[in-house]
Amino acid sequence: MLPKDFQWGFATAAYQIEGAIDKDGRGPSIWDTFCAIPGKIADGSSGVTACDSYNRTAEDIALLKSLGAKSYRFSISWSRIIPKGGRNDPVNKAGVNHYAQFVDDLLEAGITPFITLFHWDLPEELHQRYGGLLNREEFPLDFENYARIMFQSLPKVKNWITFNEPLCSAIPGYGSGTFAPGRQSTSEPWTVGHNLLVAHGRAVKAYREEFKTTSDSQIGIVLNGDFTYPWDSSDPADREAAERRLEFFTAWFADPIYLGDYPASMRRQLGDRLPTFTAEEKAFVLGSNDFYGMNHYTSNYIRHRTSPATADDTVGNVDCLFYNKQGQCIGPETQSPWLRPCATGFRDFLVWISKRYNYPRIYVTENGTSIKGENDLPKEKILEDDFRVKYYNDYIRAMVTAVTLDGVNVKGYFAWSLMDNFEWADGYVTRFGVTFVDYENGQQRFPKKSAKSLI
Ligand code: PNW
């Protein structure tokens, strides 16, 4: 059984749903800039309008209520709060007021806010000024300042997330170049990851020392992770490779937070490209999670490689596959090339995290799926999303099993996403929502079957 106070809810992120990119004094973010580069977004789109949620807060809250949500995870656009981003730059009252009102309205509706401070949309000015996430001195201080402003401005909020998926800021952002700011480097991802960890640690320390008032207020980071199985389970090299892949994915961030340093496998492969924690940095990072925020979608079979790792390798020198040696498939195709449903991987991953980090309190902060070809269907068919209904059913069962049989400590679950939205480099073609958004007809919302099957 799940605990009585279990938080069921839905998740979104500012740039993916808000639109209104010029309203109330918002400054540009790196995603505005990135979307304007031809060829970066599959359908040539951007978050200019998205779901227009900035202008539809009442509608979104009514939707959440109608779906029975106890809680809502959303993110704040930093460049609405400080349009230029930095600690000596002016604060934009209109932006702050917007989120303060939104929080009040959510609470009034009986919905608990879980706020992500940073879901990838760095103020463009900070990128121009000093290289943004690459700057080891400036970035953590500017993030801490922004975080403080939010803690102070939203005292009723008790659940805070510093960063969403630092891995996606670091690798697609600075390694493969498929996400903003679109840089391609073999060393920058590791610098960026490091700076995000330190910035997280600084914000957590500020929160705990100056703003945390009640024992039930909490702060943590959200990490993504796919689970892994060996391609050939009888081959020790594949078993080791599967473990190493998990370390490069998740322990990269979780080990410094829970254990005090990067995994040895990463140090071995990356050498000096992986920064070393100074004593001061370590003091900020170690022990900086009140809870573990888990984004989880899929699993892979992992095969070891025999040649040495290339400089651009970010996964631990392995092949990530959908088939194992016996030809068994991990799960059916979806619209997202990286995502195949495999619910047992969710249970096994919850257990892996729990064992490695001594059974932390876990919130599943994202889980969900796209559906192959969904966008090409007529609206009536999109609303009958049985594939997604089955996905949620299987994954939630796997989670309940992990809680009841494996002793995993899960306190909440947020489906990704409340509604179809701007799926980053995939644009609007890929839909993750439990609610259909009719982009052609004024962003109207229509709950799909999965929306009603969840809570
Ligand atoms: C998460 N991948 O990102 C994000 O937190 C959401 O903003 C996003 O919409 C959601 O998952 C669905 O994609 C990911 O390519 C983006 O492996 C890409 C990957 C994984 C997670």
Tab-separated table of C-alpha atoms and ligand atoms in Angstrom:
chain	number	residue	atom	x	y	z
A	1	MET	CA	0.000	0.000	0.000
A	2	LEU	CA	1.083	3.575	-0.608
A	3	PRO	CA	1.277	6.024	2.314
A	4	LYS	CA	-1.915	7.965	3.127
A	5	ASP	CA	-0.338	11.326	2.357
A	6	PHE	CA	0.921	10.131	-1.041
A	7	GLN	CA	1.083	13.045	-3.492
A	8	TRP	CA	-0.521	12.323	-6.865
A	9	GLY	CA	-0.081	14.964	-9.483
A	10	PHE	CA	1.017	16.116	-12.892
A	11	ALA	CA	4.145	17.886	-14.115
A	12	THR	CA	5.007	20.584	-16.657
A	13	ALA	CA	7.832	23.062	-17.317
A	14	ALA	CA	7.723	26.809	-17.994
A	15	TYR	CA	9.193	26.964	-21.483
A	16	GLN	CA	7.156	23.981	-22.640
A	17	ILE	CA	3.737	25.413	-21.731
A	18	GLU	CA	3.782	29.129	-20.895
A	19	GLY	CA	4.167	30.982	-24.195
A	20	ALA	CA	3.767	34.762	-23.645
A	21	ILE	CA	7.516	35.185	-24.012
A	22	ASP	CA	7.360	38.994	-24.055
A	23	LYS	CA	4.690	39.502	-21.433
A	24	ASP	CA	5.197	41.359	-18.143
A	25	GLY	CA	8.850	42.104	-18.833
A	26	ARG	CA	10.221	38.585	-19.337
A	27	GLY	CA	13.784	38.530	-20.686
A	28	PRO	CA	14.979	36.065	-23.359
A	29	SER	CA	16.259	32.624	-22.383
A	30	ILE	CA	18.721	30.341	-24.174
A	31	TRP	CA	15.756	28.341	-25.489
A	32	ASP	CA	14.335	31.398	-27.285
A	33	THR	CA	17.694	31.826	-28.999
A	34	PHE	CA	18.157	28.133	-29.725
A	35	CYS	CA	14.722	27.691	-31.325
A	36	ALA	CA	15.533	30.499	-33.770
A	37	ILE	CA	18.461	28.515	-35.242
A	38	PRO	CA	17.194	26.774	-38.400
A	39	GLY	CA	17.179	22.977	-38.149
A	40	LYS	CA	17.363	22.716	-34.353
A	41	ILE	CA	13.659	22.026	-33.733
A	42	ALA	CA	12.086	19.200	-35.755
A	43	ASP	CA	9.001	21.134	-36.880
A	44	GLY	CA	10.709	24.553	-36.885
A	45	SER	CA	8.567	25.597	-33.904
A	46	SER	CA	9.352	27.242	-30.555
A	47	GLY	CA	7.795	28.081	-27.205
A	48	VAL	CA	6.512	31.470	-28.413
A	49	THR	CA	2.886	30.406	-27.876
A	50	ALA	CA	3.148	26.820	-26.566
A	51	CYS	CA	-0.008	26.046	-24.548
A	52	ASP	CA	-0.468	29.723	-23.646
A	53	SER	CA	-0.491	28.670	-19.987
A	54	TYR	CA	0.861	32.012	-18.779
A	55	ASN	CA	-2.484	33.485	-19.802
A	56	ARG	CA	-4.593	30.502	-18.741
A	57	THR	CA	-3.717	29.819	-15.138
A	58	ALA	CA	-7.369	29.565	-14.079
A	59	GLU	CA	-8.083	27.082	-16.855
A	60	ASP	CA	-5.073	24.945	-15.937
A	61	ILE	CA	-6.015	24.895	-12.266
A	62	ALA	CA	-9.582	23.899	-13.160
A	63	LEU	CA	-8.140	21.100	-15.290
A	64	LEU	CA	-5.935	19.869	-12.445
A	65	LYS	CA	-8.901	19.931	-10.111
A	66	SER	CA	-11.127	18.055	-12.515
A	67	LEU	CA	-8.471	15.337	-12.800
A	68	GLY	CA	-8.256	14.961	-9.028
A	69	ALA	CA	-4.659	16.168	-8.687
A	70	LYS	CA	-3.390	16.630	-5.133
A	71	SER	CA	-0.265	18.363	-6.333
A	72	TYR	CA	1.228	20.103	-9.351
A	73	ARG	CA	4.880	20.266	-10.377
A	74	PHE	CA	5.676	23.266	-12.554
A	75	SER	CA	8.765	25.373	-13.169
A	76	ILE	CA	9.555	29.053	-12.908
A	77	SER	CA	11.051	30.981	-15.766
A	78	TRP	CA	14.162	32.641	-14.270
A	79	SER	CA	14.107	35.370	-16.923
A	80	ARG	CA	10.615	36.417	-15.818
A	81	ILE	CA	11.998	37.025	-12.315
A	82	ILE	CA	15.357	38.590	-13.226
A	83	PRO	CA	15.219	39.332	-16.969
A	84	LYS	CA	19.009	39.569	-17.205
A	85	GLY	CA	19.519	36.823	-14.653
A	86	GLY	CA	22.394	38.099	-12.486
A	87	ARG	CA	22.615	38.946	-8.804
A	88	ASN	CA	23.189	42.634	-9.535
A	89	ASP	CA	20.446	42.859	-12.149
A	90	PRO	CA	16.962	44.244	-11.450
A	91	VAL	CA	14.140	42.023	-10.216
A	92	ASN	CA	10.941	42.105	-12.260
A	93	LYS	CA	8.015	42.512	-9.850
A	94	ALA	CA	5.398	41.618	-12.458
A	95	GLY	CA	7.022	38.222	-13.005
A	96	VAL	CA	7.254	37.527	-9.283
A	97	ASN	CA	3.627	38.554	-8.764
A	98	HIS	CA	2.450	36.230	-11.501
A	99	TYR	CA	3.874	33.166	-9.743
A	100	ALA	CA	2.802	34.378	-6.289
A	101	GLN	CA	-0.763	34.657	-7.540
A	102	PHE	CA	-0.538	31.266	-9.216
A	103	VAL	CA	0.631	29.643	-5.981
A	104	ASP	CA	-2.191	31.298	-4.034
A	105	ASP	CA	-4.719	30.083	-6.584
A	106	LEU	CA	-3.361	26.536	-6.494
A	107	LEU	CA	-3.477	26.428	-2.700
A	108	GLU	CA	-6.999	27.837	-2.748
A	109	ALA	CA	-7.948	24.944	-5.054
A	110	GLY	CA	-6.405	22.475	-2.593
A	111	ILE	CA	-3.445	21.649	-4.834
A	112	THR	CA	0.078	21.484	-3.396
A	113	PRO	CA	2.727	23.207	-5.514
A	114	PHE	CA	6.077	21.506	-6.221
A	115	ILE	CA	8.262	24.147	-7.823
A	116	THR	CA	11.224	23.529	-10.107
A	117	LEU	CA	13.512	26.572	-10.117
A	118	PHE	CA	15.356	25.631	-13.271
A	119	HIS	CA	14.033	23.518	-16.112
A	120	TRP	CA	16.754	24.347	-18.683
A	121	ASP	CA	15.707	27.921	-19.607
A	122	LEU	CA	18.743	29.963	-18.538
A	123	PRO	CA	18.490	33.743	-19.039
A	124	GLU	CA	20.241	34.419	-22.359
A	125	GLU	CA	22.147	37.342	-20.866
A	126	LEU	CA	24.070	35.067	-18.459
A	127	HIS	CA	25.136	32.875	-21.344
A	128	GLN	CA	26.409	35.951	-23.210
A	129	ARG	CA	27.937	37.606	-20.163
A	130	TYR	CA	30.102	34.832	-18.784
A	131	GLY	CA	29.302	31.568	-20.530
A	132	GLY	CA	26.307	30.720	-18.332
A	133	LEU	CA	26.482	27.215	-16.895
A	134	LEU	CA	30.179	26.967	-17.816
A	135	ASN	CA	31.226	29.557	-15.264
A	136	ARG	CA	32.304	27.903	-12.021
A	137	GLU	CA	32.414	31.132	-9.975
A	138	GLU	CA	29.557	33.251	-11.298
A	139	PHE	CA	26.848	30.735	-12.127
A	140	PRO	CA	26.397	29.159	-8.677
A	141	LEU	CA	26.231	32.624	-7.076
A	142	ASP	CA	23.669	33.929	-9.557
A	143	PHE	CA	21.552	30.806	-9.158
A	144	GLU	CA	21.693	31.075	-5.383
A	145	ASN	CA	20.547	34.692	-5.616
A	146	TYR	CA	17.616	33.785	-7.891
A	147	ALA	CA	16.667	30.873	-5.625
A	148	ARG	CA	16.668	33.151	-2.569
A	149	ILE	CA	14.330	35.581	-4.294
A	150	MET	CA	11.895	32.770	-4.949
A	151	PHE	CA	12.114	31.308	-1.414
A	152	GLN	CA	11.425	34.773	-0.043
A	153	SER	CA	8.634	35.608	-2.487
A	154	LEU	CA	6.769	32.307	-2.164
A	155	PRO	CA	6.837	31.509	1.560
A	156	LYS	CA	3.797	29.233	1.300
A	157	VAL	CA	5.622	26.793	-0.967
A	158	LYS	CA	7.061	23.846	0.917
A	159	ASN	CA	8.368	21.681	-1.896
A	160	TRP	CA	11.312	22.956	-3.904
A	161	ILE	CA	13.349	21.448	-6.715
A	162	THR	CA	16.587	23.191	-7.680
A	163	PHE	CA	17.374	21.642	-11.077
A	164	ASN	CA	15.519	19.419	-13.487
A	165	GLU	CA	17.745	16.780	-15.065
A	166	PRO	CA	21.171	18.449	-14.935
A	167	LEU	CA	22.313	15.719	-17.341
A	168	CYS	CA	20.106	17.193	-20.082
A	169	SER	CA	21.542	20.669	-19.561
A	170	ALA	CA	25.048	19.213	-19.729
A	171	ILE	CA	25.083	16.565	-22.478
A	172	PRO	CA	22.506	17.613	-25.083
A	173	GLY	CA	23.303	21.256	-24.246
A	174	TYR	CA	27.112	21.130	-24.358
A	175	GLY	CA	28.054	17.705	-25.789
A	176	SER	CA	25.801	16.696	-28.680
A	177	GLY	CA	24.423	20.210	-29.151
A	178	THR	CA	20.833	19.038	-29.608
A	179	PHE	CA	19.464	21.216	-26.772
A	180	ALA	CA	20.132	24.868	-25.923
A	181	PRO	CA	22.692	26.396	-26.029
A	182	GLY	CA	23.706	23.870	-28.712
A	183	ARG	CA	27.417	23.592	-27.981
A	184	GLN	CA	29.510	20.573	-28.974
A	185	SER	CA	32.435	19.839	-26.727
A	186	THR	CA	34.088	16.810	-25.127
A	187	SER	CA	34.950	18.597	-21.900
A	188	GLU	CA	32.191	21.165	-21.288
A	189	PRO	CA	29.447	18.689	-20.263
A	190	TRP	CA	31.494	17.636	-17.235
A	191	THR	CA	32.178	21.254	-16.237
A	192	VAL	CA	28.513	22.124	-16.587
A	193	GLY	CA	27.435	19.122	-14.513
A	194	HIS	CA	29.864	20.150	-11.788
A	195	ASN	CA	28.670	23.755	-11.706
A	196	LEU	CA	25.033	22.657	-11.546
A	197	LEU	CA	25.813	20.461	-8.542
A	198	VAL	CA	27.550	23.298	-6.722
A	199	ALA	CA	24.743	25.735	-7.566
A	200	HIS	CA	22.246	23.191	-6.234
A	201	GLY	CA	24.259	22.819	-3.022
A	202	ARG	CA	24.448	26.581	-2.505
A	203	ALA	CA	20.700	27.055	-2.961
A	204	VAL	CA	19.928	24.186	-0.587
A	205	LYS	CA	22.190	25.617	2.116
A	206	ALA	CA	20.521	29.033	1.784
A	207	TYR	CA	17.084	27.429	1.998
A	208	ARG	CA	17.881	25.326	5.032
A	209	GLU	CA	19.565	28.145	6.935
A	210	GLU	CA	17.290	31.045	6.098
A	211	PHE	CA	13.922	29.921	4.767
A	212	LYS	CA	13.023	26.398	5.850
A	213	THR	CA	10.549	26.958	8.637
A	214	THR	CA	8.674	23.701	9.096
A	215	SER	CA	9.815	20.120	9.266
A	216	ASP	CA	7.626	19.250	6.307
A	217	SER	CA	9.274	21.730	3.949
A	218	GLN	CA	11.829	20.140	1.659
A	219	ILE	CA	14.235	20.734	-1.178
A	220	GLY	CA	15.985	18.422	-3.625
A	221	ILE	CA	17.220	17.932	-7.163
A	222	VAL	CA	15.528	15.965	-9.957
A	223	LEU	CA	17.698	13.431	-11.777
A	224	ASN	CA	16.833	11.396	-14.814
A	225	GLY	CA	17.828	7.814	-15.301
A	226	ASP	CA	16.972	4.957	-17.603
A	227	PHE	CA	17.414	1.509	-16.096
A	228	THR	CA	19.817	-0.946	-17.719
A	229	TYR	CA	20.066	-4.696	-18.230
A	230	PRO	CA	23.110	-6.527	-19.595
A	231	TRP	CA	22.905	-7.451	-23.287
A	232	ASP	CA	24.322	-10.868	-22.366
A	233	SER	CA	23.533	-11.505	-18.719
A	234	SER	CA	26.017	-14.376	-18.598
A	235	ASP	CA	28.893	-12.067	-19.596
A	236	PRO	CA	30.482	-10.297	-16.606
A	237	ALA	CA	31.731	-7.535	-18.938
A	238	ASP	CA	28.136	-6.743	-19.952
A	239	ARG	CA	26.953	-6.848	-16.356
A	240	GLU	CA	29.675	-4.393	-15.441
A	241	ALA	CA	28.843	-2.242	-18.478
A	242	ALA	CA	25.166	-2.058	-17.428
A	243	GLU	CA	26.229	-0.864	-13.984
A	244	ARG	CA	28.679	1.640	-15.463
A	245	ARG	CA	25.941	3.088	-17.679
A	246	LEU	CA	23.813	3.733	-14.572
A	247	GLU	CA	26.772	5.447	-12.960
A	248	PHE	CA	27.327	7.743	-15.952
A	249	PHE	CA	23.588	8.496	-16.082
A	250	THR	CA	22.522	8.993	-12.512
A	251	ALA	CA	25.350	8.400	-10.037
A	252	TRP	CA	27.224	11.229	-11.823
A	253	PHE	CA	24.994	13.562	-9.803
A	254	ALA	CA	23.626	11.371	-7.031
A	255	ASP	CA	26.993	10.038	-5.794
A	256	PRO	CA	28.408	13.515	-5.000
A	257	ILE	CA	25.150	14.399	-3.217
A	258	TYR	CA	24.799	11.182	-1.188
A	259	LEU	CA	28.352	9.802	-1.095
A	260	GLY	CA	30.621	12.828	-1.543
A	261	ASP	CA	32.336	12.247	-4.909
A	262	TYR	CA	31.938	11.161	-8.531
A	263	PRO	CA	31.824	7.421	-9.308
A	264	ALA	CA	35.268	5.838	-9.778
A	265	SER	CA	34.220	4.549	-13.216
A	266	MET	CA	33.740	8.129	-14.429
A	267	ARG	CA	37.050	9.329	-13.034
A	268	ARG	CA	38.777	6.371	-14.681
A	269	GLN	CA	37.368	7.129	-18.130
A	270	LEU	CA	37.258	10.945	-18.056
A	271	GLY	CA	40.375	11.783	-16.069
A	272	ASP	CA	40.924	15.511	-15.687
A	273	ARG	CA	37.920	16.421	-17.798
A	274	LEU	CA	35.848	15.606	-14.737
A	275	PRO	CA	36.391	18.462	-12.263
A	276	THR	CA	37.523	17.755	-8.711
A	277	PHE	CA	35.464	19.064	-5.797
A	278	THR	CA	37.215	21.632	-3.657
A	279	ALA	CA	36.633	21.210	0.076
A	280	GLU	CA	34.232	24.158	-0.001
A	281	GLU	CA	32.272	22.750	-2.946
A	282	LYS	CA	32.035	19.351	-1.340
A	283	ALA	CA	30.616	20.898	1.821
A	284	PHE	CA	27.839	22.458	-0.258
A	285	VAL	CA	27.017	19.311	-2.222
A	286	LEU	CA	27.314	16.387	0.196
A	287	GLY	CA	24.029	15.783	1.999
A	288	SER	CA	22.147	18.396	-0.022
A	289	ASN	CA	19.011	16.375	-0.837
A	290	ASP	CA	15.957	16.238	1.436
A	291	PHE	CA	14.435	13.918	-1.154
A	292	TYR	CA	15.440	12.234	-4.389
A	293	GLY	CA	13.459	13.500	-7.392
A	294	MET	CA	13.258	10.762	-10.007
A	295	ASN	CA	12.398	11.245	-13.670
A	296	HIS	CA	12.088	7.846	-15.277
A	297	TYR	CA	10.738	6.703	-18.619
A	298	THR	CA	12.543	3.701	-20.112
A	299	SER	CA	15.246	1.009	-19.987
A	300	ASN	CA	18.008	-0.322	-22.234
A	301	TYR	CA	20.098	-3.413	-22.833
A	302	ILE	CA	23.785	-2.608	-22.453
A	303	ARG	CA	26.678	-4.227	-24.300
A	304	HIS	CA	30.287	-3.509	-23.396
A	305	ARG	CA	32.697	-2.233	-26.004
A	306	THR	CA	36.143	-3.675	-26.476
A	307	SER	CA	37.801	-0.591	-27.984
A	308	PRO	CA	38.850	2.273	-25.678
A	309	ALA	CA	36.333	5.063	-25.043
A	310	THR	CA	36.387	7.935	-27.532
A	311	ALA	CA	36.669	11.505	-26.215
A	312	ASP	CA	33.057	12.288	-27.072
A	313	ASP	CA	31.668	9.284	-25.163
A	314	THR	CA	29.260	10.260	-22.384
A	315	VAL	CA	27.707	6.895	-21.541
A	316	GLY	CA	30.577	4.793	-20.169
A	317	ASN	CA	31.833	3.268	-23.424
A	318	VAL	CA	28.846	0.974	-23.989
A	319	ASP	CA	26.195	0.316	-26.627
A	320	CYS	CA	22.646	1.132	-25.525
A	321	LEU	CA	20.289	-1.301	-27.259
A	322	PHE	CA	16.620	-2.256	-27.436
A	323	TYR	CA	17.321	-5.971	-28.026
A	324	ASN	CA	19.337	-8.395	-25.916
A	325	LYS	CA	21.486	-11.288	-27.094
A	326	GLN	CA	18.481	-13.621	-27.212
A	327	GLY	CA	16.689	-11.173	-29.498
A	328	GLN	CA	14.176	-10.136	-26.839
A	329	CYS	CA	12.886	-6.581	-27.229
A	330	ILE	CA	12.811	-4.212	-24.248
A	331	GLY	CA	9.418	-2.781	-25.240
A	332	PRO	CA	7.274	-1.415	-28.081
A	333	GLU	CA	8.129	1.690	-30.099
A	334	THR	CA	6.816	5.142	-29.163
A	335	GLN	CA	7.089	8.485	-30.944
A	336	SER	CA	10.312	9.179	-29.011
A	337	PRO	CA	13.276	7.237	-30.433
A	338	TRP	CA	14.797	6.897	-26.944
A	339	LEU	CA	11.683	5.687	-25.151
A	340	ARG	CA	10.302	2.159	-24.961
A	341	PRO	CA	7.998	1.115	-22.139
A	342	CYS	CA	9.508	-1.424	-19.722
A	343	ALA	CA	7.738	-1.273	-16.360
A	344	THR	CA	9.957	-3.839	-14.622
A	345	GLY	CA	12.850	-1.444	-15.223
A	346	PHE	CA	11.026	1.135	-13.087
A	347	ARG	CA	10.811	-1.239	-10.123
A	348	ASP	CA	14.416	-2.339	-10.565
A	349	PHE	CA	15.622	1.260	-10.833
A	350	LEU	CA	13.750	2.309	-7.676
A	351	VAL	CA	15.482	-0.563	-5.893
A	352	TRP	CA	18.913	0.319	-7.361
A	353	ILE	CA	18.631	3.932	-6.166
A	354	SER	CA	17.337	2.871	-2.772
A	355	LYS	CA	20.153	0.405	-2.122
A	356	ARG	CA	22.923	2.696	-3.332
A	357	TYR	CA	21.740	5.733	-1.367
A	358	ASN	CA	20.317	4.086	1.729
A	359	TYR	CA	16.581	4.262	0.988
A	360	PRO	CA	16.061	8.008	0.510
A	361	ARG	CA	12.597	9.532	0.356
A	362	ILE	CA	11.726	9.459	-3.365
A	363	TYR	CA	9.313	11.549	-5.404
A	364	VAL	CA	8.738	10.289	-8.916
A	365	THR	CA	8.768	13.727	-10.492
A	366	GLU	CA	8.170	12.564	-14.088
A	367	ASN	CA	6.931	9.409	-15.746
A	368	GLY	CA	4.993	9.048	-18.977
A	369	THR	CA	5.129	8.217	-22.648
A	370	SER	CA	4.599	9.471	-26.163
A	371	ILE	CA	2.724	7.270	-28.657
A	372	LYS	CA	3.964	6.446	-32.134
A	373	GLY	CA	1.960	8.374	-34.723
A	374	GLU	CA	-0.371	9.982	-32.156
A	375	ASN	CA	-0.080	13.412	-33.748
A	376	ASP	CA	-1.328	12.081	-37.113
A	377	LEU	CA	-4.581	10.753	-35.662
A	378	PRO	CA	-7.887	12.635	-35.620
A	379	LYS	CA	-8.732	14.217	-32.291
A	380	GLU	CA	-11.316	11.543	-31.330
A	381	LYS	CA	-8.656	8.846	-31.716
A	382	ILE	CA	-6.046	10.828	-29.805
A	383	LEU	CA	-8.422	11.004	-26.865
A	384	GLU	CA	-8.592	7.185	-26.777
A	385	ASP	CA	-4.954	6.767	-25.751
A	386	ASP	CA	-5.049	3.144	-24.605
A	387	PHE	CA	-1.295	2.742	-25.114
A	388	ARG	CA	-0.686	5.496	-22.532
A	389	VAL	CA	-3.336	4.084	-20.191
A	390	LYS	CA	-1.484	0.755	-20.228
A	391	TYR	CA	1.884	2.470	-19.735
A	392	TYR	CA	0.685	4.257	-16.602
A	393	ASN	CA	-1.095	1.191	-15.313
A	394	ASP	CA	2.002	-1.010	-15.694
A	395	TYR	CA	4.429	1.571	-14.309
A	396	ILE	CA	2.300	2.490	-11.307
A	397	ARG	CA	1.869	-1.203	-10.477
A	398	ALA	CA	5.640	-1.615	-10.676
A	399	MET	CA	6.070	1.332	-8.297
A	400	VAL	CA	3.536	-0.057	-5.825
A	401	THR	CA	5.353	-3.395	-5.918
A	402	ALA	CA	8.644	-1.648	-5.174
A	403	VAL	CA	7.031	0.065	-2.189
A	404	THR	CA	5.242	-2.971	-0.800
A	405	LEU	CA	7.748	-5.744	-1.530
A	406	ASP	CA	11.114	-3.994	-1.776
A	407	GLY	CA	10.773	-1.385	0.953
A	408	VAL	CA	11.322	1.557	-1.380
A	409	ASN	CA	10.209	4.882	0.126
A	410	VAL	CA	8.120	6.644	-2.558
A	411	LYS	CA	6.108	9.653	-1.358
A	412	GLY	CA	4.646	11.018	-4.566
A	413	TYR	CA	4.146	10.508	-8.277
A	414	PHE	CA	3.817	13.097	-11.037
A	415	ALA	CA	2.725	12.086	-14.519
A	416	TRP	CA	4.499	13.796	-17.406
A	417	SER	CA	2.643	15.631	-18.571
A	418	LEU	CA	-0.526	17.445	-17.574
A	419	MET	CA	-0.946	18.372	-21.216
A	420	ASP	CA	0.681	18.080	-24.623
A	421	ASN	CA	3.381	20.702	-24.898
A	422	PHE	CA	6.570	21.882	-26.597
A	423	GLU	CA	8.700	18.724	-26.555
A	424	TRP	CA	12.015	20.564	-26.969
A	425	ALA	CA	13.930	19.536	-30.124
A	426	ASP	CA	10.968	17.367	-31.180
A	427	GLY	CA	8.657	20.389	-31.286
A	428	TYR	CA	4.897	19.785	-31.074
A	429	VAL	CA	4.836	16.573	-33.123
A	430	THR	CA	5.545	14.475	-30.034
A	431	ARG	CA	2.767	14.570	-27.462
A	432	PHE	CA	3.344	13.523	-23.853
A	433	GLY	CA	0.129	14.917	-22.401
A	434	VAL	CA	-2.722	13.195	-20.630
A	435	THR	CA	-4.625	16.172	-22.022
A	436	PHE	CA	-4.802	16.892	-25.736
A	437	VAL	CA	-3.970	20.490	-26.636
A	438	ASP	CA	-5.514	21.658	-29.901
A	439	TYR	CA	-2.769	23.999	-31.114
A	440	GLU	CA	-4.668	24.766	-34.310
A	441	ASN	CA	-7.759	25.938	-32.473
A	442	GLY	CA	-6.658	28.297	-29.767
A	443	GLN	CA	-4.849	25.887	-27.438
A	444	GLN	CA	-8.067	24.283	-26.215
A	445	ARG	CA	-7.577	21.419	-23.735
A	446	PHE	CA	-9.321	18.006	-23.943
A	447	PRO	CA	-8.480	15.319	-21.356
A	448	LYS	CA	-7.527	11.985	-22.919
A	449	LYS	CA	-8.587	8.619	-21.514
A	450	SER	CA	-5.274	8.386	-19.617
A	451	ALA	CA	-6.052	11.607	-17.724
A	452	LYS	CA	-9.041	9.979	-16.099
A	453	SER	CA	-7.376	6.613	-15.561
A	454	LEU	CA	-4.606	7.971	-13.374
A	455	ILE	CA	-5.858	9.222	-10.061
B	1	PNW	C1	12.381	14.995	-19.734
B	1	PNW	N1	16.211	11.659	-23.843
B	1	PNW	O1	13.408	15.146	-20.650
B	1	PNW	C2	12.105	16.439	-19.365
B	1	PNW	O2	12.266	16.740	-18.010
B	1	PNW	C3	10.837	16.990	-19.914
B	1	PNW	O3	10.932	18.377	-20.014
B	1	PNW	C4	10.514	16.297	-21.221
B	1	PNW	O4	9.426	16.875	-21.881
B	1	PNW	C5	10.264	14.840	-20.912
B	1	PNW	O5	11.375	14.243	-20.280
B	1	PNW	C6	9.915	13.990	-22.124
B	1	PNW	O6	10.977	13.976	-23.020
B	1	PNW	C7	14.026	14.214	-21.419
B	1	PNW	O7	16.377	11.958	-25.027
B	1	PNW	C8	14.380	14.585	-22.702
B	1	PNW	O8	16.692	10.594	-23.357
B	1	PNW	C9	15.090	13.742	-23.501
B	1	PNW	C10	15.467	12.515	-23.009
B	1	PNW	C11	15.109	12.121	-21.732
B	1	PNW	C12	14.388	12.980	-20.928
